[in-house]
């Protein structure tokens, strides 16, 4: 079955630790995206990548980093510089221009 | 920059009734798409309906339809014959289409409760 997987579903970390969230897709989509969801805030764009080895910052990129070494994978690292990392993180992909995005099931990150 | 506004944080509707969710957006561009996504309690984002800005005809998908008013920059979602499974957060989203894959810009969402 084609789709987008995010792992793990729930992730717990201590403050000051970096953590990497996984996003994999087998849809052969060119573009991939990371969004953050907080209560009452909707979804906000962290980073996106239109092709392999290229990515752009979104509206709230500070404290996050990404890589796109393979078409299928777009991992997100939440660094210790992110002031308030506890949130629900959604990964998405799209096949081409002017197409809807397909979303993964999300990862709930809790930092204490 | 594009913005999307959903002015109704929460709404409720009786089962089998009709409900309309509002969405307005702001852009100076002429080529774009608009979407409604549904996020049920599972938190999986599901596409409900899409509208191309160059099309005058309003999109419909079974019980879901939109009222797209381009001049007014309004894009409301009508759900007919509401069902308990329609209970979810609904997000309006905007996407430019002038080049490449562009990110979605989301509104803050409307929480819809369908009451038996």
Coordinates of C-alpha atoms in Angstrom, one line a residue:
Chain A
X1 CA 0.0 0.0 0.0
X2 CA 1.3 3.5 -0.9
X3 CA 1.3 6.1 1.8
X4 CA 3.1 8.3 4.3
X5 CA 4.5 6.9 7.5
X6 CA 5.6 8.8 10.5
X7 CA 7.2 7.2 13.5
X8 CA 6.9 7.1 16.3
X9 CA 3.3 8.1 17.1
X10 CA 4.2 9.4 20.5
X11 CA 7.7 10.7 21.5
X12 CA 8.9 11.9 24.8
X13 CA 12.2 13.8 25.4
X14 CA 13.9 15.7 28.1
X15 CA 14.5 19.4 27.7
X16 CA 17.9 20.1 26.1
X17 CA 17.9 17.0 23.9
X18 CA 17.7 17.0 20.2
X19 CA 15.1 14.6 18.7
X20 CA 14.5 13.5 15.1
X21 CA 11.0 12.7 13.7
X22 CA 10.8 10.3 10.8
X23 CA 8.7 10.8 7.7
X24 CA 8.8 8.3 4.8
X25 CA 6.7 8.1 1.7
X26 CA 6.4 5.5 -1.1
X27 CA 4.2 7.6 -3.3
X28 CA 7.0 8.8 -5.5
X29 CA 6.1 12.4 -4.7
X30 CA 8.6 15.1 -5.4
X31 CA 7.6 17.5 -2.6
X32 CA 7.5 17.0 1.1
X33 CA 6.4 19.3 4.0
X34 CA 6.6 19.5 7.7
X35 CA 3.8 21.3 9.7
X36 CA 3.4 21.9 13.4
X37 CA -0.1 21.9 15.0
X38 CA -0.9 23.6 18.3
X39 CA -4.3 23.9 19.8
X40 CA -6.2 26.9 18.3
X41 CA -3.3 27.6 15.9
X42 CA -4.1 25.5 12.9
X43 CA -1.2 24.1 11.0
X44 CA 2.0 26.1 10.5
X45 CA 4.7 25.4 8.0
X46 CA 8.2 24.5 9.4
X47 CA 10.1 23.4 6.3
X48 CA 9.4 22.1 2.8
X49 CA 11.4 20.4 0.1
X50 CA 10.5 20.5 -3.6
X51 CA 13.2 18.1 -4.8
X52 CA 16.0 16.0 -3.3
X53 CA 18.9 17.9 -1.7
X54 CA 16.9 21.1 -1.6
X55 CA 14.6 22.6 1.1
X56 CA 13.2 26.0 2.2
X57 CA 12.3 27.4 5.5
X58 CA 8.7 27.9 6.4
X59 CA 7.1 30.4 8.8
X60 CA 8.4 28.8 12.0
X61 CA 11.8 27.2 11.1
X62 CA 13.8 28.5 14.0
X63 CA 14.9 25.6 16.2
X64 CA 14.3 23.0 13.6
X65 CA 16.5 21.4 10.9
X66 CA 15.8 19.0 8.0
X67 CA 17.5 17.0 5.3
X68 CA 16.4 15.5 2.0
X69 CA 19.0 13.0 0.9
X70 CA 16.4 10.6 -0.6
X71 CA 13.2 11.3 -2.4
X72 CA 11.3 9.0 0.0
X73 CA 12.6 10.5 3.3
X74 CA 12.3 14.0 4.9
X75 CA 13.4 13.7 8.6
X76 CA 12.8 16.7 11.0
X77 CA 15.2 17.4 13.8
X78 CA 13.9 19.4 16.8
X79 CA 16.9 21.0 18.4
X80 CA 17.4 22.3 21.9
X81 CA 17.1 25.8 20.5
X82 CA 13.3 25.3 19.9
X83 CA 11.7 27.2 22.8
X84 CA 8.5 25.3 22.9
X85 CA 8.8 22.0 21.1
X86 CA 5.8 20.2 22.6
X87 CA 3.3 19.9 19.7
X88 CA 1.7 17.6 17.1
X89 CA 3.9 17.3 14.0
X90 CA 2.5 16.4 10.6
X91 CA 4.4 15.4 7.5
X92 CA 2.9 15.7 4.0
X93 CA 3.8 15.1 0.4
X94 CA 2.5 16.1 -3.0
X95 CA 3.1 14.7 -6.5
X96 CA 3.4 17.9 -8.5
X97 CA 2.3 21.4 -9.1
X98 CA -1.2 22.3 -7.9
X99 CA -2.0 19.0 -6.3
X100 CA -3.4 18.4 -2.9
X101 CA -1.1 17.3 -0.1
X102 CA -1.3 13.9 1.4
X103 CA -0.7 13.7 5.1
X104 CA 0.9 11.2 7.4
X105 CA -0.7 10.2 10.7
X106 CA 1.4 12.6 12.8
X107 CA 3.8 12.4 15.7
X108 CA 2.9 13.8 19.1
X109 CA 6.1 15.2 20.7
X110 CA 6.2 15.9 24.4
X111 CA 9.3 17.6 25.9
X112 CA 9.5 17.9 29.7
Chain B
X1 CA 1.7 36.9 2.0
X2 CA -1.5 34.9 1.9
X3 CA -3.7 34.6 5.0
X4 CA -6.7 32.4 5.7
X5 CA -9.4 33.2 8.3
X6 CA -11.9 30.9 9.8
X7 CA -14.2 33.0 12.0
X8 CA -16.1 30.2 13.7
X9 CA -13.9 28.4 16.2
X10 CA -16.7 26.0 17.1
X11 CA -20.0 25.0 15.6
X12 CA -22.6 22.3 16.2
X13 CA -25.4 20.8 14.1
X14 CA -28.1 18.3 14.6
X15 CA -27.8 15.0 12.7
X16 CA -29.4 15.1 9.2
X17 CA -29.3 18.9 9.2
X18 CA -27.2 21.2 7.0
X19 CA -24.3 23.4 8.3
X20 CA -22.1 25.9 6.6
X21 CA -18.5 26.7 7.7
X22 CA -17.0 30.0 6.7
X23 CA -13.6 30.8 5.3
X24 CA -12.1 34.0 3.9
X25 CA -8.7 34.5 2.5
X26 CA -6.5 37.3 1.4
X27 CA -4.2 37.3 -1.6
X28 CA -3.1 39.5 -4.5
X29 CA -2.5 36.5 -6.8
X30 CA -5.0 35.3 -9.3
X31 CA -4.0 31.6 -9.7
X32 CA -4.5 29.4 -6.7
X33 CA -6.4 26.5 -5.3
X34 CA -8.5 26.3 -2.2
X35 CA -9.1 23.2 0.0
X36 CA -11.1 22.0 2.9
X37 CA -9.5 19.3 5.0
X38 CA -11.1 17.3 7.8
X39 CA -9.3 16.2 10.9
X40 CA -11.3 13.7 13.0
X41 CA -10.3 12.6 16.5
X42 CA -7.7 10.2 15.0
X43 CA -5.9 13.4 13.9
X44 CA -5.5 12.1 10.3
X45 CA -5.9 14.9 7.8
X46 CA -8.4 14.0 5.1
X47 CA -9.1 16.1 2.0
X48 CA -12.7 16.9 1.7
X49 CA -12.9 19.1 -1.4
X50 CA -10.8 21.3 -3.6
X51 CA -11.6 24.3 -5.8
X52 CA -9.5 25.7 -8.6
X53 CA -9.7 29.5 -8.6
X54 CA -10.1 29.7 -12.4
X55 CA -13.3 27.6 -12.3
X56 CA -16.5 29.5 -11.7
X57 CA -18.5 26.4 -11.0
X58 CA -18.6 25.4 -7.3
X59 CA -17.0 22.1 -6.4
X60 CA -19.2 19.3 -4.9
X61 CA -18.3 15.9 -3.4
X62 CA -21.4 14.0 -2.4
X63 CA -22.8 15.7 0.7
X64 CA -20.1 18.4 0.7
X65 CA -20.2 21.5 -1.5
X66 CA -18.5 24.9 -1.5
X67 CA -19.7 28.4 -2.2
X68 CA -16.7 30.1 -3.9
X69 CA -17.0 33.8 -4.3
X70 CA -13.7 34.9 -5.9
X71 CA -14.3 38.7 -5.8
X72 CA -15.2 38.5 -2.1
X73 CA -12.4 36.0 -1.4
X74 CA -14.8 33.7 0.3
X75 CA -14.8 29.9 0.3
X76 CA -17.5 28.4 2.5
X77 CA -18.2 24.7 3.0
X78 CA -21.7 23.3 3.2
X79 CA -22.3 19.9 4.7
X80 CA -25.7 18.5 3.9
X81 CA -27.4 15.6 5.8
X82 CA -24.9 15.8 8.6
X83 CA -23.7 12.5 10.0
X84 CA -22.1 11.7 13.4
X85 CA -18.9 10.8 11.5
X86 CA -18.7 14.4 10.3
X87 CA -17.6 15.4 13.8
X88 CA -14.1 16.8 13.3
X89 CA -11.9 19.8 13.0
X90 CA -12.3 21.4 9.6
X91 CA -9.4 23.4 8.1
X92 CA -9.6 25.8 5.1
X93 CA -6.4 26.0 3.1
X94 CA -4.9 28.0 0.3
X95 CA -2.2 27.1 -2.2
X96 CA -0.6 29.3 -4.9
X97 CA -0.1 27.5 -8.2
X98 CA 2.2 29.8 -10.2
X99 CA 5.3 27.6 -9.9
X100 CA 6.4 24.3 -8.4
X101 CA 5.0 22.7 -5.3
X102 CA 4.0 25.4 -2.9
X103 CA 3.0 24.9 0.7
X104 CA -0.5 25.1 2.0
X105 CA -1.6 28.1 4.2
X106 CA -4.1 27.0 6.7
X107 CA -6.8 28.7 8.7
X108 CA -7.0 28.0 12.4
X109 CA -9.9 25.6 12.0
X110 CA -13.5 25.1 13.0
X111 CA -14.5 22.4 15.4
X112 CA -17.7 20.8 14.2
X113 CA -19.8 18.7 16.5
X114 CA -22.7 16.7 15.0
X115 CA -25.3 15.9 17.7
X116 CA -27.6 12.9 17.6

